Structure formats: C-alpha cells, structure tokens
mmCIF file with all atom_site columns, C-alpha atoms in Angstrom:
data_model
loop_
_atom_site.group_PDB
_atom_site.id
_atom_site.type_symbol
_atom_site.label_atom_id
_atom_site.label_alt_id
_atom_site.label_comp_id
_atom_site.label_asym_id
_atom_site.label_entity_id
_atom_site.label_seq_id
_atom_site.pdbx_PDB_ins_code
_atom_site.Cartn_x
_atom_site.Cartn_y
_atom_site.Cartn_z
_atom_site.occupancy
_atom_site.B_iso_or_equiv
_atom_site.pdbx_formal_charge
_atom_site.auth_seq_id
_atom_site.auth_comp_id
_atom_site.auth_asym_id
_atom_site.auth_atom_id
_atom_site.pdbx_PDB_model_num
ATOM 1   C CA . UNK A 1 1   ? -21.964 -29.014 52.787 1.00 0.00 ? 1   UNK A CA 1
ATOM 2   C CA . UNK A 1 2   ? -22.720 -26.092 50.581 1.00 0.00 ? 2   UNK A CA 1
ATOM 3   C CA . UNK A 1 3   ? -26.328 -25.073 50.085 1.00 0.00 ? 3   UNK A CA 1
ATOM 4   C CA . UNK A 1 4   ? -27.376 -23.198 46.934 1.00 0.00 ? 4   UNK A CA 1
ATOM 5   C CA . UNK A 1 5   ? -30.423 -21.148 46.130 1.00 0.00 ? 5   UNK A CA 1
ATOM 6   C CA . UNK A 1 6   ? -30.992 -20.096 42.491 1.00 0.00 ? 6   UNK A CA 1
ATOM 7   C CA . UNK A 1 7   ? -33.021 -17.154 41.391 1.00 0.00 ? 7   UNK A CA 1
ATOM 8   C CA . UNK A 1 8   ? -33.770 -14.778 38.518 1.00 0.00 ? 8   UNK A CA 1
ATOM 9   C CA . UNK A 1 9   ? -35.514 -16.820 36.084 1.00 0.00 ? 9   UNK A CA 1
ATOM 10  C CA . UNK A 1 10  ? -38.609 -15.693 34.253 1.00 0.00 ? 10  UNK A CA 1
ATOM 11  C CA . UNK A 1 11  ? -40.271 -15.277 30.867 1.00 0.00 ? 11  UNK A CA 1
ATOM 12  C CA . UNK A 1 12  ? -38.827 -13.012 28.157 1.00 0.00 ? 12  UNK A CA 1
ATOM 13  C CA . UNK A 1 13  ? -39.242 -12.360 24.529 1.00 0.00 ? 13  UNK A CA 1
ATOM 14  C CA . UNK A 1 14  ? -36.615 -13.625 22.115 1.00 0.00 ? 14  UNK A CA 1
ATOM 15  C CA . UNK A 1 15  ? -33.849 -11.284 21.899 1.00 0.00 ? 15  UNK A CA 1
ATOM 16  C CA . UNK A 1 16  ? -34.110 -10.319 25.573 1.00 0.00 ? 16  UNK A CA 1
ATOM 17  C CA . UNK A 1 17  ? -31.891 -10.866 28.525 1.00 0.00 ? 17  UNK A CA 1
ATOM 18  C CA . UNK A 1 18  ? -32.049 -12.241 32.099 1.00 0.00 ? 18  UNK A CA 1
ATOM 19  C CA . UNK A 1 19  ? -29.624 -12.357 34.954 1.00 0.00 ? 19  UNK A CA 1
ATOM 20  C CA . UNK A 1 20  ? -29.616 -15.347 37.116 1.00 0.00 ? 20  UNK A CA 1
ATOM 21  C CA . UNK A 1 21  ? -28.212 -15.410 40.583 1.00 0.00 ? 21  UNK A CA 1
ATOM 22  C CA . UNK A 1 22  ? -27.092 -18.311 42.850 1.00 0.00 ? 22  UNK A CA 1
ATOM 23  C CA . UNK A 1 23  ? -26.388 -17.734 46.580 1.00 0.00 ? 23  UNK A CA 1
ATOM 24  C CA . UNK A 1 24  ? -24.067 -20.213 48.404 1.00 0.00 ? 24  UNK A CA 1
ATOM 25  C CA . UNK A 1 25  ? -24.197 -20.853 52.058 1.00 0.00 ? 25  UNK A CA 1
ATOM 26  C CA . UNK A 1 26  ? -22.575 -23.209 54.631 1.00 0.00 ? 26  UNK A CA 1
ATOM 27  C CA . UNK A 1 27  ? -19.016 -24.394 54.559 1.00 0.00 ? 27  UNK A CA 1
ATOM 28  C CA . UNK A 1 28  ? -17.080 -23.207 51.592 1.00 0.00 ? 28  UNK A CA 1
ATOM 29  C CA . UNK A 1 29  ? -14.120 -25.527 50.832 1.00 0.00 ? 29  UNK A CA 1
ATOM 30  C CA . UNK A 1 30  ? -10.731 -24.136 50.155 1.00 0.00 ? 30  UNK A CA 1
ATOM 31  C CA . UNK A 1 31  ? -10.841 -25.623 46.744 1.00 0.00 ? 31  UNK A CA 1
ATOM 32  C CA . UNK A 1 32  ? -14.162 -24.389 45.270 1.00 0.00 ? 32  UNK A CA 1
ATOM 33  C CA . UNK A 1 33  ? -15.829 -23.713 41.978 1.00 0.00 ? 33  UNK A CA 1
ATOM 34  C CA . UNK A 1 34  ? -19.293 -23.009 40.803 1.00 0.00 ? 34  UNK A CA 1
ATOM 35  C CA . UNK A 1 35  ? -21.142 -23.711 37.666 1.00 0.00 ? 35  UNK A CA 1
ATOM 36  C CA . UNK A 1 36  ? -24.371 -23.543 35.748 1.00 0.00 ? 36  UNK A CA 1
ATOM 37  C CA . UNK A 1 37  ? -26.226 -26.179 33.926 1.00 0.00 ? 37  UNK A CA 1
ATOM 38  C CA . UNK A 1 38  ? -29.495 -26.276 32.220 1.00 0.00 ? 38  UNK A CA 1
ATOM 39  C CA . UNK A 1 39  ? -32.066 -28.903 31.288 1.00 0.00 ? 39  UNK A CA 1
ATOM 40  C CA . UNK A 1 40  ? -35.088 -28.744 28.820 1.00 0.00 ? 40  UNK A CA 1
ATOM 41  C CA . UNK A 1 41  ? -37.718 -31.451 28.483 1.00 0.00 ? 41  UNK A CA 1
ATOM 42  C CA . UNK A 1 42  ? -36.405 -34.415 26.632 1.00 0.00 ? 42  UNK A CA 1
ATOM 43  C CA . UNK A 1 43  ? -32.779 -33.472 26.937 1.00 0.00 ? 43  UNK A CA 1
ATOM 44  C CA . UNK A 1 44  ? -29.923 -34.314 29.173 1.00 0.00 ? 44  UNK A CA 1
ATOM 45  C CA . UNK A 1 45  ? -28.569 -31.774 31.574 1.00 0.00 ? 45  UNK A CA 1
ATOM 46  C CA . UNK A 1 46  ? -26.144 -29.425 29.663 1.00 0.00 ? 46  UNK A CA 1
ATOM 47  C CA . UNK A 1 47  ? -23.137 -27.647 30.998 1.00 0.00 ? 47  UNK A CA 1
ATOM 48  C CA . UNK A 1 48  ? -23.410 -23.752 30.451 1.00 0.00 ? 48  UNK A CA 1
ATOM 49  C CA . UNK A 1 49  ? -20.446 -22.218 32.256 1.00 0.00 ? 49  UNK A CA 1
ATOM 50  C CA . UNK A 1 50  ? -18.304 -22.506 35.366 1.00 0.00 ? 50  UNK A CA 1
ATOM 51  C CA . UNK A 1 51  ? -15.978 -20.279 37.371 1.00 0.00 ? 51  UNK A CA 1
ATOM 52  C CA . UNK A 1 52  ? -13.080 -21.159 39.687 1.00 0.00 ? 52  UNK A CA 1
ATOM 53  C CA . UNK A 1 53  ? -13.524 -19.245 42.949 1.00 0.00 ? 53  UNK A CA 1
ATOM 54  C CA . UNK A 1 54  ? -10.036 -17.892 43.811 1.00 0.00 ? 54  UNK A CA 1
ATOM 55  C CA . UNK A 1 55  ? -8.504  -17.479 40.455 1.00 0.00 ? 55  UNK A CA 1
ATOM 56  C CA . UNK A 1 56  ? -11.631 -16.539 38.552 1.00 0.00 ? 56  UNK A CA 1
ATOM 57  C CA . UNK A 1 57  ? -10.864 -18.856 35.653 1.00 0.00 ? 57  UNK A CA 1
ATOM 58  C CA . UNK A 1 58  ? -13.969 -19.278 33.378 1.00 0.00 ? 58  UNK A CA 1
ATOM 59  C CA . UNK A 1 59  ? -15.120 -22.287 31.424 1.00 0.00 ? 59  UNK A CA 1
ATOM 60  C CA . UNK A 1 60  ? -17.977 -22.338 28.828 1.00 0.00 ? 60  UNK A CA 1
ATOM 61  C CA . UNK A 1 61  ? -20.095 -24.666 26.997 1.00 0.00 ? 61  UNK A CA 1
ATOM 62  C CA . UNK A 1 62  ? -21.679 -23.988 23.634 1.00 0.00 ? 62  UNK A CA 1
ATOM 63  C CA . UNK A 1 63  ? -23.011 -20.602 24.564 1.00 0.00 ? 63  UNK A CA 1
ATOM 64  C CA . UNK A 1 64  ? -19.755 -18.678 25.261 1.00 0.00 ? 64  UNK A CA 1
ATOM 65  C CA . UNK A 1 65  ? -20.784 -15.858 22.827 1.00 0.00 ? 65  UNK A CA 1
ATOM 66  C CA . UNK A 1 66  ? -23.989 -15.042 24.521 1.00 0.00 ? 66  UNK A CA 1
ATOM 67  C CA . UNK A 1 67  ? -23.716 -15.941 28.250 1.00 0.00 ? 67  UNK A CA 1
ATOM 68  C CA . UNK A 1 68  ? -21.509 -14.460 30.894 1.00 0.00 ? 68  UNK A CA 1
ATOM 69  C CA . UNK A 1 69  ? -20.606 -16.127 34.244 1.00 0.00 ? 69  UNK A CA 1
ATOM 70  C CA . UNK A 1 70  ? -19.391 -13.912 37.088 1.00 0.00 ? 70  UNK A CA 1
ATOM 71  C CA . UNK A 1 71  ? -18.858 -14.100 40.895 1.00 0.00 ? 71  UNK A CA 1
ATOM 72  C CA . UNK A 1 72  ? -18.911 -11.958 43.943 1.00 0.00 ? 72  UNK A CA 1
ATOM 73  C CA . UNK A 1 73  ? -16.711 -13.562 46.537 1.00 0.00 ? 73  UNK A CA 1
ATOM 74  C CA . UNK A 1 74  ? -17.732 -11.168 49.388 1.00 0.00 ? 74  UNK A CA 1
ATOM 75  C CA . UNK A 1 75  ? -21.316 -12.300 48.867 1.00 0.00 ? 75  UNK A CA 1
ATOM 76  C CA . UNK A 1 76  ? -20.629 -15.919 47.992 1.00 0.00 ? 76  UNK A CA 1
ATOM 77  C CA . UNK A 1 77  ? -22.730 -15.343 44.781 1.00 0.00 ? 77  UNK A CA 1
ATOM 78  C CA . UNK A 1 78  ? -22.388 -16.546 41.274 1.00 0.00 ? 78  UNK A CA 1
ATOM 79  C CA . UNK A 1 79  ? -24.261 -15.042 38.385 1.00 0.00 ? 79  UNK A CA 1
ATOM 80  C CA . UNK A 1 80  ? -25.116 -15.942 34.881 1.00 0.00 ? 80  UNK A CA 1
ATOM 81  C CA . UNK A 1 81  ? -26.033 -13.257 32.406 1.00 0.00 ? 81  UNK A CA 1
ATOM 82  C CA . UNK A 1 82  ? -28.174 -14.471 29.488 1.00 0.00 ? 82  UNK A CA 1
ATOM 83  C CA . UNK A 1 83  ? -28.249 -12.314 26.490 1.00 0.00 ? 83  UNK A CA 1
ATOM 84  C CA . UNK A 1 84  ? -29.826 -12.430 23.024 1.00 0.00 ? 84  UNK A CA 1
ATOM 85  C CA . UNK A 1 85  ? -32.081 -15.171 24.325 1.00 0.00 ? 85  UNK A CA 1
ATOM 86  C CA . UNK A 1 86  ? -33.673 -17.712 21.921 1.00 0.00 ? 86  UNK A CA 1
ATOM 87  C CA . UNK A 1 87  ? -36.638 -20.014 22.393 1.00 0.00 ? 87  UNK A CA 1
ATOM 88  C CA . UNK A 1 88  ? -34.181 -22.972 22.445 1.00 0.00 ? 88  UNK A CA 1
ATOM 89  C CA . UNK A 1 89  ? -32.670 -21.409 25.526 1.00 0.00 ? 89  UNK A CA 1
ATOM 90  C CA . UNK A 1 90  ? -35.934 -22.335 27.446 1.00 0.00 ? 90  UNK A CA 1
ATOM 91  C CA . UNK A 1 91  ? -34.815 -24.649 30.213 1.00 0.00 ? 91  UNK A CA 1
ATOM 92  C CA . UNK A 1 92  ? -34.513 -25.051 33.933 1.00 0.00 ? 92  UNK A CA 1
ATOM 93  C CA . UNK A 1 93  ? -31.139 -23.543 35.019 1.00 0.00 ? 93  UNK A CA 1
ATOM 94  C CA . UNK A 1 94  ? -29.298 -25.028 37.811 1.00 0.00 ? 94  UNK A CA 1
ATOM 95  C CA . UNK A 1 95  ? -26.306 -23.779 39.733 1.00 0.00 ? 95  UNK A CA 1
ATOM 96  C CA . UNK A 1 96  ? -23.902 -26.192 41.302 1.00 0.00 ? 96  UNK A CA 1
ATOM 97  C CA . UNK A 1 97  ? -20.912 -26.211 43.514 1.00 0.00 ? 97  UNK A CA 1
ATOM 98  C CA . UNK A 1 98  ? -17.687 -28.408 43.350 1.00 0.00 ? 98  UNK A CA 1
ATOM 99  C CA . UNK A 1 99  ? -14.788 -29.054 45.650 1.00 0.00 ? 99  UNK A CA 1
ATOM 100 C CA . UNK A 1 100 ? -12.382 -29.470 42.799 1.00 0.00 ? 100 UNK A CA 1
ATOM 101 C CA . UNK A 1 101 ? -11.065 -27.580 39.956 1.00 0.00 ? 101 UNK A CA 1
ATOM 102 C CA . UNK A 1 102 ? -11.028 -30.426 37.491 1.00 0.00 ? 102 UNK A CA 1
ATOM 103 C CA . UNK A 1 103 ? -13.751 -31.592 35.054 1.00 0.00 ? 103 UNK A CA 1
ATOM 104 C CA . UNK A 1 104 ? -16.087 -28.694 35.713 1.00 0.00 ? 104 UNK A CA 1
ATOM 105 C CA . UNK A 1 105 ? -17.985 -29.443 32.449 1.00 0.00 ? 105 UNK A CA 1
ATOM 106 C CA . UNK A 1 106 ? -19.163 -32.762 33.944 1.00 0.00 ? 106 UNK A CA 1
ATOM 107 C CA . UNK A 1 107 ? -22.235 -33.011 36.106 1.00 0.00 ? 107 UNK A CA 1
ATOM 108 C CA . UNK A 1 108 ? -20.488 -35.740 38.275 1.00 0.00 ? 108 UNK A CA 1
ATOM 109 C CA . UNK A 1 109 ? -17.872 -33.258 39.515 1.00 0.00 ? 109 UNK A CA 1
ATOM 110 C CA . UNK A 1 110 ? -20.307 -31.240 41.431 1.00 0.00 ? 110 UNK A CA 1
ATOM 111 C CA . UNK A 1 111 ? -21.235 -31.861 45.152 1.00 0.00 ? 111 UNK A CA 1
ATOM 112 C CA . UNK A 1 112 ? -24.281 -29.644 45.605 1.00 0.00 ? 112 UNK A CA 1
ATOM 113 C CA . UNK A 1 113 ? -27.010 -28.509 43.342 1.00 0.00 ? 113 UNK A CA 1
ATOM 114 C CA . UNK A 1 114 ? -29.493 -25.631 43.630 1.00 0.00 ? 114 UNK A CA 1
ATOM 115 C CA . UNK A 1 115 ? -33.213 -26.136 42.973 1.00 0.00 ? 115 UNK A CA 1
ATOM 116 C CA . UNK A 1 116 ? -33.140 -24.610 39.587 1.00 0.00 ? 116 UNK A CA 1
ATOM 117 C CA . UNK A 1 117 ? -34.725 -21.484 38.164 1.00 0.00 ? 117 UNK A CA 1
ATOM 118 C CA . UNK A 1 118 ? -36.955 -21.596 35.030 1.00 0.00 ? 118 UNK A CA 1
ATOM 119 C CA . UNK A 1 119 ? -36.112 -19.498 31.914 1.00 0.00 ? 119 UNK A CA 1
ATOM 120 C CA . UNK A 1 120 ? -38.735 -19.382 29.287 1.00 0.00 ? 120 UNK A CA 1
ATOM 121 C CA . UNK A 1 121 ? -38.269 -17.548 26.035 1.00 0.00 ? 121 UNK A CA 1
ATOM 122 C CA . UNK A 1 122 ? -41.076 -16.869 23.624 1.00 0.00 ? 122 UNK A CA 1
ATOM 123 C CA . UNK A 1 123 ? -40.618 -16.315 19.973 1.00 0.00 ? 123 UNK A CA 1
#
C-alpha cells in the first residue's frame, strides 16, 4: 500500500497563496497517479486536480485557472499551488493515490488517502 502525508495548509487572507505538499511512501505501483480533493462543511468531497506519474498528464476540476498541480518523482512528492485564494476555497484538502489512469476525477478511483491539511481563507 501507499501511505500519504499532506502538509502545507494554513490561514491566509483573500488573494494570497499557499503551496500544499503530499509525500508518498511504501510500494509505488507501476501504474500510478495522484490527486487532490477538498471538502468543506456541508459539501461533498470535490475533485481539484490529478497528475499521472510517468507521463505527467494533468487533470483539473473547476479551479484550473488558479491552481497548479505538479510532482517530483525523485522525492515521491505531489504539490498543489493555490493562487488568488478566496474564502470559498476554505476546506480540508486531501491528497490521494490511485493505481489506475482512468477516472481520476472520481473519489472511488483512489486506493489511498492522506489525512488532509486545512486551508482557511479570510475575507
């Protein structure tokens, strides 16, 4: 299994930026992808972005214009750069790992989940 640890969350003013990190450890499968989801109170978990490990193909949810997903294969790390943050971006952000390249916008695709890191954006 893959273990994931997310970090980098915090509190920022609207318009600010944060960079989230997720470290993967354990057995990395040959077919591997990592993604980010977020969940705020009263809402379902929402797909944010995903990246296929070898090819680097990227997939985005509704925030493609403001968020950037990237990876460092040598460190088994995935990152999420959050720019121009708004109060509605306030959520618990989760990283996740999948052993397939298909359906990366679906929560059921993922095998492992990190603990989440809190992002809070004030007006």
